[in-house]
């Protein structure tokens, strides 16, 4: 039996929003993995330190990132990070989402 919080749920979406910078514009990427690739995506999500407090952000006009994981109608993970905090597993997840879908403004 699949875990209720595992990658086998009916829908699984990862959203990345980058805002700020000099122009203050936002870009949004949305990845909705197909059932065959969900285990790999879920592994990328689980590697991220969702519960760790982010270090303080520094620098004016730096990008801010919002990363959200939705399952069905629920948000199961959400993080807000500064540009310098997008490293390690966060960078891997963000890069995968950005490669999976073209950016949309807004």
mmCIF file of C-alpha atoms in Angstrom:
data_model
loop_
_atom_site.group_PDB
_atom_site.id
_atom_site.type_symbol
_atom_site.label_atom_id
_atom_site.label_comp_id
_atom_site.label_asym_id
_atom_site.label_seq_id
_atom_site.Cartn_x
_atom_site.Cartn_y
_atom_site.Cartn_z
ATOM 1 C CA UNK A 1 0.000 0.000 0.000
ATOM 2 C CA UNK A 2 1.451 3.411 -0.931
ATOM 3 C CA UNK A 3 2.215 5.909 1.800
ATOM 4 C CA UNK A 4 -0.504 8.560 2.101
ATOM 5 C CA UNK A 5 2.201 11.203 1.832
ATOM 6 C CA UNK A 6 4.184 9.430 -0.884
ATOM 7 C CA UNK A 7 4.583 10.118 -4.591
ATOM 8 C CA UNK A 8 1.643 7.905 -5.632
ATOM 9 C CA UNK A 9 -1.073 10.484 -4.948
ATOM 10 C CA UNK A 10 -3.414 11.524 -7.751
ATOM 11 C CA UNK A 11 -1.730 14.879 -8.345
ATOM 12 C CA UNK A 12 1.677 16.195 -7.447
ATOM 13 C CA UNK A 13 2.776 19.729 -8.363
ATOM 14 C CA UNK A 14 5.926 21.716 -7.607
ATOM 15 C CA UNK A 15 5.735 25.485 -8.048
ATOM 16 C CA UNK A 16 8.693 27.866 -7.986
ATOM 17 C CA UNK A 17 8.216 31.643 -7.967
ATOM 18 C CA UNK A 18 11.139 34.045 -8.251
ATOM 19 C CA UNK A 19 10.426 37.681 -7.484
ATOM 20 C CA UNK A 20 12.402 40.835 -6.890
ATOM 21 C CA UNK A 21 15.629 41.822 -8.496
ATOM 22 C CA UNK A 22 16.248 45.279 -9.904
ATOM 23 C CA UNK A 23 13.057 45.323 -12.006
ATOM 24 C CA UNK A 24 10.946 43.675 -9.294
ATOM 25 C CA UNK A 25 9.353 41.251 -11.763
ATOM 26 C CA UNK A 26 8.093 37.785 -10.885
ATOM 27 C CA UNK A 27 8.546 34.565 -12.822
ATOM 28 C CA UNK A 28 6.697 31.363 -12.071
ATOM 29 C CA UNK A 29 7.467 27.781 -13.027
ATOM 30 C CA UNK A 30 5.154 24.817 -12.455
ATOM 31 C CA UNK A 31 6.098 21.151 -12.806
ATOM 32 C CA UNK A 32 3.508 18.395 -12.661
ATOM 33 C CA UNK A 33 5.458 15.136 -12.968
ATOM 34 C CA UNK A 34 3.851 12.197 -14.708
ATOM 35 C CA UNK A 35 3.200 9.084 -12.586
ATOM 36 C CA UNK A 36 6.358 7.322 -13.788
ATOM 37 C CA UNK A 37 8.673 10.154 -12.727
ATOM 38 C CA UNK A 38 6.956 11.015 -9.424
ATOM 39 C CA UNK A 39 9.243 8.843 -7.243
ATOM 40 C CA UNK A 40 12.325 10.684 -8.557
ATOM 41 C CA UNK A 41 10.651 14.062 -8.057
ATOM 42 C CA UNK A 42 9.475 13.118 -4.587
ATOM 43 C CA UNK A 43 13.051 12.202 -3.694
ATOM 44 C CA UNK A 44 14.186 15.679 -4.833
ATOM 45 C CA UNK A 45 11.475 17.266 -2.662
ATOM 46 C CA UNK A 46 12.333 15.194 0.405
ATOM 47 C CA UNK A 47 16.034 16.104 0.218
ATOM 48 C CA UNK A 48 15.199 19.768 0.870
ATOM 49 C CA UNK A 49 15.367 20.992 4.489
ATOM 50 C CA UNK A 50 11.751 22.189 4.693
ATOM 51 C CA UNK A 51 11.732 22.484 8.479
ATOM 52 C CA UNK A 52 15.128 24.155 8.858
ATOM 53 C CA UNK A 53 14.950 27.877 9.599
ATOM 54 C CA UNK A 54 16.441 29.799 6.680
ATOM 55 C CA UNK A 55 19.502 31.934 7.373
ATOM 56 C CA UNK A 56 18.873 35.687 7.254
ATOM 57 C CA UNK A 57 18.783 37.098 3.744
ATOM 58 C CA UNK A 58 21.077 39.948 2.816
ATOM 59 C CA UNK A 59 21.488 42.390 -0.042
ATOM 60 C CA UNK A 60 19.175 44.804 -1.768
ATOM 61 C CA UNK A 61 17.555 43.921 -5.087
ATOM 62 C CA UNK A 62 18.204 40.218 -4.610
ATOM 63 C CA UNK A 63 15.762 37.630 -5.845
ATOM 64 C CA UNK A 64 13.360 36.024 -3.407
ATOM 65 C CA UNK A 65 12.115 32.492 -4.025
ATOM 66 C CA UNK A 66 8.926 30.718 -2.998
ATOM 67 C CA UNK A 67 8.873 26.967 -3.419
ATOM 68 C CA UNK A 68 5.642 25.091 -2.915
ATOM 69 C CA UNK A 69 4.705 21.423 -3.190
ATOM 70 C CA UNK A 70 1.033 20.589 -3.613
ATOM 71 C CA UNK A 71 -0.681 17.259 -3.434
ATOM 72 C CA UNK A 72 -4.302 17.163 -4.470
ATOM 73 C CA UNK A 73 -5.898 20.274 -2.983
ATOM 74 C CA UNK A 74 -3.321 20.652 -0.195
ATOM 75 C CA UNK A 75 0.012 22.392 0.109
ATOM 76 C CA UNK A 76 2.335 19.908 1.819
ATOM 77 C CA UNK A 77 5.559 21.947 1.758
ATOM 78 C CA UNK A 78 6.303 25.633 1.375
ATOM 79 C CA UNK A 79 9.485 27.649 1.777
ATOM 80 C CA UNK A 80 10.567 31.239 1.195
ATOM 81 C CA UNK A 81 14.256 31.703 0.545
ATOM 82 C CA UNK A 82 16.646 34.439 -0.477
ATOM 83 C CA UNK A 83 18.697 34.123 -3.639
ATOM 84 C CA UNK A 84 21.842 33.129 -1.751
ATOM 85 C CA UNK A 85 19.952 30.328 0.021
ATOM 86 C CA UNK A 86 19.145 28.484 -3.219
ATOM 87 C CA UNK A 87 21.949 25.947 -2.965
ATOM 88 C CA UNK A 88 22.387 22.204 -2.553
ATOM 89 C CA UNK A 89 19.074 20.304 -2.663
ATOM 90 C CA UNK A 90 17.148 23.549 -3.088
ATOM 91 C CA UNK A 91 19.158 24.386 -6.230
ATOM 92 C CA UNK A 92 18.609 20.888 -7.624
ATOM 93 C CA UNK A 93 14.836 21.098 -7.100
ATOM 94 C CA UNK A 94 14.578 24.640 -8.518
ATOM 95 C CA UNK A 95 16.635 23.709 -11.580
ATOM 96 C CA UNK A 96 14.476 20.633 -12.237
ATOM 97 C CA UNK A 97 11.273 22.661 -12.024
ATOM 98 C CA UNK A 98 12.670 25.377 -14.281
ATOM 99 C CA UNK A 99 13.720 22.779 -16.864
ATOM 100 C CA UNK A 100 10.322 21.050 -16.748
ATOM 101 C CA UNK A 101 8.250 24.118 -17.621
ATOM 102 C CA UNK A 102 8.757 27.478 -19.316
ATOM 103 C CA UNK A 103 8.587 30.537 -17.106
ATOM 104 C CA UNK A 104 5.369 32.515 -16.834
ATOM 105 C CA UNK A 105 5.191 36.084 -15.643
ATOM 106 C CA UNK A 106 3.089 36.869 -12.622
#
